[in-house]
Amino acid sequence: MSESMKVLLIDDEDDFRELLGKRLVKRGLVVSTAASGQAGLDQAEGGDYDVVVLDVKMPGMDGLEVLRRLRKMVPDTEVILLTGHANMEVAVEGMDLGAFDYLMKPVAINELLYKIQDATARRRLRLGRPA
Amino acid sequence: MAPTGLLATLKRLFGSAPALSPEQEEELRRLHLERCHNFKLLLAANNRALEVMSDMEEALRGERAFGAGYVREACTRVASEVFAMVRGLTSLAPGRYDGLLPRFRAIQAEINTAVLAAPVPASGPLVRPLADLAAADLDQAGSKLANLGELARALGATIPRGFAVTAAGFARFMSHNDLQAEVDRRIQAADASRLDELYALSSSLQGFIASAPLPPDLEAAIREQAAALSAAAGEGLLLAVRSSAIGEDALGATFAGQYHTELGVEPDEAVQAYREVVAAKYGVTAMTYRLVRGIPDEAVPMCVGVMEMVDAAASGVAYSRDPMRPADGSGGRLLIEAVPGLPKAVVDGSAAVDRFLVDRDPLALARVEAARKEFRYAPSAGAGLDRIPLAPEEAGQPCLDEARVLAVARLALAAEQHFNGPQDLEWAFDPAGRLVLLQCRPLKEAAAEAAAAPPPGPANRDLPVLLAGGVAASPGAGAGEAFAARKDADALRFPPGGVLVVAQALPFWATLLSRAAAVVAERGSAAGHLANVAREYGVPALFGLPGALAGLEGAGLVTVDADGRRVLPGDATRDLPRRERPRNLMLGSPVLALLEGAARHIVPLTLLDPSAPDFAPEGCATLHDVTRYCHEKSVEEMFSQGADLPLPTHAAKRLSVDGRAMQYWVIDLGDGIAGQVEGKAVPLEQIASAPMLALWRGMTAAPWAGPPVDAKGFMSVLAGSASNPDLDPGAASAFAEKNYFMIASDFCSLQSRFGYHFSTVEALIGDEDAGNYLSFRFKGGAADHGRRTRRAEMIAELLEELGFRCETKADALFARMEGYGRQFMEERLAALGHVIVHTRQMDMAMADAAQAGAFKARLLTDITGRLGVRPGP
């Protein structure tokens, strides 16, 4: 990637979110985090993120609702759903709403990293920016 | 194929315009890149979907145990990947595949109905005797205990007397007085990111659970079982109470050592010990582990085993394959580690242990490494373990004699065979000298390598072998006449009962499998479409066997021994050991029924023939069909629309070789040119596109000797006069030889007009073989229809000999190739380069078949001779 990938992690599990964030930073990504759907939406607005990694099951606003609003608010930003619950219906619904992919925890860091790269490339190509 | 949607708009916008604005140019460049990227994503999703499907197939055979969690996870993964493919195809060709999404939805709904029929593990008995358990009970008892019961039942192994408190028992406990709700509340309220709070939370939860009252029915069940144990074992019985977590298989995560074991428990303390072990679910290590890996609390029910403690004379662990050297030529030795007394030192690595290496076949003690041991551990009431000093004469002696080593080794081998893979066992000899199995679980690291170990088969090592190697894509052995099929048309001549030998395991060949005794392919994997169909039909298949076509063509009657990964001359099926079908560990279990219900709509491939009328969205019965359909159509769309999209020629740089300007222009899609380009020309040295360089090598390796060239020489044909307006890339001229390379580091497309024919070459060659493809389209000519058609057919024949799959329609030719490795693809690309340059105006000379044949022979000689391309697929 010609410019660092910019990622926002939205997950209510503090340990998981912070550790994942650190590991992605170590791999050269620019990472922001948010502990709830609403905080994530506030941050995503105007943040020019390549990718949002979004937990599906959160207290308060749930992941799919956050996804719906993200698609309206920042339609260019790719969203990867990440969840501890294998639920086919939610997976397909999420992808139908425009999520780039649906991954299950625990996820191997490299698998997630490749997804983020693919999603970033797709976004930047669509926007005509150097991928 | 007419362009639609976005492409049509582009054509209208750009196609007829004499010149494009820089913005329009940039937009075109971007569209090409995006299309390439979407195609790559689609291929990647295709591969992952097929991997999950072949994993589900393996699970269906019950060669390993799994729970309902696995079924849900596999269905979810496969649905996500296939959805991504449907979306990818729709974006490659908007509006053309609208019927596909509804079809996908309908199949998904059927899968969903099947998955929702999931058995509820929280129902059923609260406690179960260990001896009643089977591998398929892992959702009730956790895999640790389920495996123990399975081996006792199936192999007659001696296991400790005991019982399991099931997942249903756990659910009963956690719902009593809303225990779980209170746990959730406390977790929610704490800030688990602060270590001090996490410790406080852990300690409060453990204390809370350890003192929570059990529901009366559960308490009574545990007391009753413990009393029965006591009665059977007699005075002085001590118990071990240990966790057996659920979810390890589904999550691919290991909880080893995260939980708690209570030792030296008196039977009337069993209830309290049960609470302590359940409470250990909220130990700091275990909680942290779940938090950082994102495993939900409710996904981990705690099953608990309550079993008699064996007063071991000696004990330890056994690996059915030495994990350090799973395959060292000896077929993998067994490793046994042992100590006098209980196996504490072996399990926690706290002190020196004896090591025994055992040869597998024939079973023999190969090496003894006796350690100096200072203590042994014995069961002790309350404290759990007593540490007892060893007498000096005992300390340096091996704690097992040869007979006992071999007894342990036999048990480990039997377990390996039963569970279809290497195992890690914990065992003990009781004071009466009986071997007792304490624990058994798969040895994961070794499994993959062991599978790649050289084939076993001591009984028939001396059979002559024609070919050896490859992967068993479908098990078994079959004999028949070897039939080498090189092109599609060969399918019509396939002899029933023959052994099909092909270059590549393409789905096309599936139509022959019902009539084949076995199938061999030089390339292909066990996860591909053809492997899937072979397994479904029960046809033995050996894939990835280089040299199979040359080695087996005309070999007559041969035997394909897929299990032994070899091909033997004649019918050797009688000489081969009868393959014992691995037993289905899940037979009759509700979880297997659940998987079967879902897999029926996912795994089978019914859509075989892309030219059949039912090769359509409506013809897709399973997700595998949808996958196949998307793959086929996306390749088609990728190739056909590539030619339809106008080129962003404005940014084109003219190619120069040794300072001379060529009649070729280069459009860089991103990373196809190294360094900065000054001016309007790009020197060949700066081209960083490997596919373009391969193609160019083929185009320039031999001087063109065709009809219209005079002695001016070859380079003068490629080099054009800069003053010729026909060669200006911006000018639209019907006769211009406008040749454009569009490149990225792993991609190259060349659209060219040579004389009167039009050709397109496209290549994507990267590090993953599965994503590699080449396509070639060729049409036109100035001669009469017969000659043009003859030329197209001649080129098709030539390319088929090089391993391409070709279709011709009158004077149009479409050839493609996919899934081969980099070197092979680049050689073929060079061959295409030679073909496009040297077939120009050749149609003029195609008066009859004989002339066509002579041309073909000459082209092939040049390709193999000058370019060094090996013929054959």
Short mmCIF file of N, CA and C in Angstrom, two decimals, chain B residues 746-814:
data_model
loop_
_atom_site.label_atom_id
_atom_site.label_comp_id
_atom_site.label_asym_id
_atom_site.label_seq_id
_atom_site.Cartn_x
_atom_site.Cartn_y
_atom_site.Cartn_z
N ASP B 746 1.63 -8.09 -11.95
CA ASP B 746 1.22 -9.47 -12.13
C ASP B 746 0.19 -9.63 -13.25
N PHE B 747 -0.02 -8.58 -14.03
CA PHE B 747 -1.09 -8.60 -15.03
C PHE B 747 -0.59 -8.02 -16.33
N CYS B 748 -1.11 -8.56 -17.41
CA CYS B 748 -0.78 -7.99 -18.71
C CYS B 748 -1.93 -8.29 -19.65
N SER B 749 -2.34 -7.27 -20.40
CA SER B 749 -3.29 -7.53 -21.46
C SER B 749 -2.75 -6.86 -22.71
N LEU B 750 -2.82 -7.55 -23.81
CA LEU B 750 -2.34 -6.98 -25.07
C LEU B 750 -3.47 -7.05 -26.07
N GLN B 751 -3.90 -5.89 -26.53
CA GLN B 751 -4.89 -5.87 -27.60
C GLN B 751 -4.17 -5.45 -28.85
N SER B 752 -4.27 -6.24 -29.86
CA SER B 752 -3.50 -5.91 -31.05
C SER B 752 -4.24 -6.26 -32.32
N ARG B 753 -3.90 -5.54 -33.29
CA ARG B 753 -4.45 -5.78 -34.61
C ARG B 753 -3.27 -6.03 -35.51
N PHE B 754 -3.12 -7.24 -35.94
CA PHE B 754 -2.02 -7.57 -36.84
C PHE B 754 -2.61 -7.76 -38.22
N GLY B 755 -2.26 -6.89 -39.12
CA GLY B 755 -2.86 -7.02 -40.44
C GLY B 755 -4.35 -6.90 -40.28
N TYR B 756 -5.08 -7.98 -40.58
CA TYR B 756 -6.53 -7.88 -40.57
C TYR B 756 -7.17 -8.69 -39.45
N HIS B 757 -6.37 -9.28 -38.59
CA HIS B 757 -7.02 -9.98 -37.50
C HIS B 757 -6.78 -9.25 -36.18
N PHE B 758 -7.72 -9.52 -35.31
CA PHE B 758 -7.72 -8.84 -34.03
C PHE B 758 -7.47 -9.88 -32.94
N SER B 759 -6.58 -9.60 -32.01
CA SER B 759 -6.37 -10.58 -30.95
C SER B 759 -6.21 -9.90 -29.60
N THR B 760 -6.62 -10.61 -28.56
CA THR B 760 -6.45 -10.13 -27.19
C THR B 760 -5.79 -11.23 -26.38
N VAL B 761 -4.73 -10.87 -25.69
CA VAL B 761 -4.13 -11.80 -24.73
C VAL B 761 -4.31 -11.17 -23.36
N GLU B 762 -4.75 -11.96 -22.39
CA GLU B 762 -4.80 -11.45 -21.04
C GLU B 762 -4.16 -12.46 -20.11
N ALA B 763 -3.37 -11.97 -19.16
CA ALA B 763 -2.70 -12.89 -18.24
C ALA B 763 -2.65 -12.29 -16.85
N LEU B 764 -2.98 -13.11 -15.88
CA LEU B 764 -2.81 -12.73 -14.48
C LEU B 764 -1.96 -13.83 -13.86
N ILE B 765 -0.75 -13.51 -13.48
CA ILE B 765 0.15 -14.54 -12.96
C ILE B 765 0.76 -14.04 -11.66
N GLY B 766 0.34 -14.64 -10.57
CA GLY B 766 0.84 -14.21 -9.26
C GLY B 766 1.43 -15.38 -8.49
N ASP B 767 1.48 -15.22 -7.18
CA ASP B 767 2.12 -16.25 -6.36
C ASP B 767 1.20 -17.43 -6.09
N GLU B 768 -0.09 -17.22 -6.22
CA GLU B 768 -1.01 -18.32 -5.94
C GLU B 768 -1.44 -18.97 -7.24
N ASP B 769 -1.06 -20.23 -7.41
CA ASP B 769 -1.38 -20.93 -8.66
C ASP B 769 -2.86 -20.85 -8.98
N ALA B 770 -3.68 -20.99 -7.93
CA ALA B 770 -5.12 -21.09 -8.17
C ALA B 770 -5.69 -19.83 -8.82
N GLY B 771 -5.04 -18.68 -8.61
CA GLY B 771 -5.57 -17.45 -9.18
C GLY B 771 -5.01 -17.14 -10.56
N ASN B 772 -4.09 -17.93 -11.05
CA ASN B 772 -3.46 -17.64 -12.33
C ASN B 772 -4.37 -17.98 -13.51
N TYR B 773 -4.40 -17.10 -14.49
CA TYR B 773 -5.12 -17.46 -15.71
C TYR B 773 -4.50 -16.81 -16.93
N LEU B 774 -4.76 -17.39 -18.08
CA LEU B 774 -4.35 -16.86 -19.36
C LEU B 774 -5.56 -16.93 -20.27
N SER B 775 -5.76 -15.93 -21.08
CA SER B 775 -6.80 -16.08 -22.08
C SER B 775 -6.32 -15.50 -23.40
N PHE B 776 -6.86 -16.03 -24.48
CA PHE B 776 -6.45 -15.61 -25.80
C PHE B 776 -7.69 -15.60 -26.68
N ARG B 777 -7.95 -14.44 -27.31
CA ARG B 777 -9.07 -14.38 -28.25
C ARG B 777 -8.53 -13.89 -29.58
N PHE B 778 -9.06 -14.45 -30.61
CA PHE B 778 -8.49 -14.24 -31.92
C PHE B 778 -9.63 -14.26 -32.93
N LYS B 779 -9.64 -13.28 -33.82
CA LYS B 779 -10.74 -13.27 -34.77
C LYS B 779 -10.34 -12.50 -36.02
N GLY B 780 -10.92 -12.93 -37.10
CA GLY B 780 -10.81 -12.12 -38.30
C GLY B 780 -9.83 -12.63 -39.33
N GLY B 781 -9.44 -11.71 -40.22
CA GLY B 781 -8.56 -12.06 -41.31
C GLY B 781 -9.10 -11.43 -42.59
N ALA B 782 -8.29 -11.46 -43.61
CA ALA B 782 -8.68 -10.82 -44.85
C ALA B 782 -9.05 -11.83 -45.92
N ALA B 783 -8.64 -13.08 -45.71
CA ALA B 783 -8.89 -14.09 -46.73
C ALA B 783 -10.35 -14.54 -46.68
N ASP B 784 -10.71 -15.50 -47.54
CA ASP B 784 -12.09 -15.96 -47.56
C ASP B 784 -12.41 -16.74 -46.30
N HIS B 785 -13.70 -16.97 -46.11
CA HIS B 785 -14.17 -17.56 -44.87
C HIS B 785 -13.51 -18.91 -44.57
N GLY B 786 -13.40 -19.73 -45.59
CA GLY B 786 -12.81 -21.07 -45.41
C GLY B 786 -11.40 -20.98 -44.89
N ARG B 787 -10.62 -20.12 -45.47
CA ARG B 787 -9.23 -19.99 -45.04
C ARG B 787 -9.13 -19.45 -43.61
N ARG B 788 -9.96 -18.46 -43.34
CA ARG B 788 -9.92 -17.89 -41.99
C ARG B 788 -10.29 -18.94 -40.95
N THR B 789 -11.34 -19.69 -41.25
CA THR B 789 -11.77 -20.73 -40.33
C THR B 789 -10.68 -21.77 -40.14
N ARG B 790 -10.04 -22.13 -41.25
CA ARG B 790 -8.97 -23.13 -41.18
C ARG B 790 -7.84 -22.63 -40.26
N ARG B 791 -7.56 -21.33 -40.37
CA ARG B 791 -6.48 -20.81 -39.53
C ARG B 791 -6.87 -20.88 -38.05
N ALA B 792 -8.10 -20.47 -37.75
CA ALA B 792 -8.54 -20.51 -36.34
C ALA B 792 -8.46 -21.94 -35.80
N GLU B 793 -8.90 -22.89 -36.62
CA GLU B 793 -8.88 -24.28 -36.16
C GLU B 793 -7.46 -24.79 -35.99
N MET B 794 -6.58 -24.38 -36.91
CA MET B 794 -5.19 -24.80 -36.81
C MET B 794 -4.57 -24.27 -35.51
N ILE B 795 -4.83 -22.99 -35.20
CA ILE B 795 -4.26 -22.42 -33.98
C ILE B 795 -4.83 -23.13 -32.75
N ALA B 796 -6.13 -23.45 -32.79
CA ALA B 796 -6.75 -24.15 -31.67
C ALA B 796 -6.06 -25.49 -31.43
N GLU B 797 -5.81 -26.22 -32.50
CA GLU B 797 -5.14 -27.52 -32.36
C GLU B 797 -3.75 -27.35 -31.74
N LEU B 798 -3.05 -26.34 -32.24
CA LEU B 798 -1.71 -26.07 -31.73
C LEU B 798 -1.76 -25.76 -30.23
N LEU B 799 -2.69 -24.89 -29.85
CA LEU B 799 -2.76 -24.48 -28.45
C LEU B 799 -3.21 -25.63 -27.56
N GLU B 800 -4.08 -26.48 -28.07
CA GLU B 800 -4.49 -27.64 -27.27
C GLU B 800 -3.29 -28.53 -26.96
N GLU B 801 -2.39 -28.63 -27.93
CA GLU B 801 -1.19 -29.43 -27.68
C GLU B 801 -0.32 -28.82 -26.59
N LEU B 802 -0.50 -27.51 -26.38
CA LEU B 802 0.27 -26.85 -25.32
C LEU B 802 -0.50 -26.80 -24.00
N GLY B 803 -1.70 -27.39 -23.99
CA GLY B 803 -2.45 -27.48 -22.75
C GLY B 803 -3.57 -26.47 -22.59
N PHE B 804 -3.83 -25.67 -23.62
CA PHE B 804 -4.94 -24.72 -23.54
C PHE B 804 -6.26 -25.45 -23.76
N ARG B 805 -7.34 -24.84 -23.27
CA ARG B 805 -8.67 -25.33 -23.60
C ARG B 805 -9.25 -24.37 -24.61
N CYS B 806 -9.69 -24.88 -25.73
CA CYS B 806 -10.05 -24.00 -26.85
C CYS B 806 -11.47 -24.22 -27.31
N GLU B 807 -12.06 -23.12 -27.82
CA GLU B 807 -13.34 -23.20 -28.50
C GLU B 807 -13.18 -22.42 -29.79
N THR B 808 -13.71 -22.96 -30.88
CA THR B 808 -13.70 -22.16 -32.10
C THR B 808 -15.13 -22.02 -32.61
N LYS B 809 -15.39 -20.88 -33.18
CA LYS B 809 -16.68 -20.64 -33.83
C LYS B 809 -16.34 -19.91 -35.11
N ALA B 810 -16.51 -20.60 -36.22
CA ALA B 810 -16.09 -20.04 -37.51
C ALA B 810 -14.65 -19.53 -37.40
N ASP B 811 -14.42 -18.23 -37.68
CA ASP B 811 -13.04 -17.76 -37.68
C ASP B 811 -12.61 -17.21 -36.32
N ALA B 812 -13.46 -17.38 -35.30
CA ALA B 812 -13.11 -16.87 -33.97
C ALA B 812 -12.59 -18.01 -33.09
N LEU B 813 -11.61 -17.67 -32.30
CA LEU B 813 -11.03 -18.67 -31.41
C LEU B 813 -10.97 -18.08 -30.01
N PHE B 814 -11.31 -18.91 -29.04
CA PHE B 814 -11.19 -18.50 -27.64
C PHE B 814 -10.43 -19.60 -26.91
#
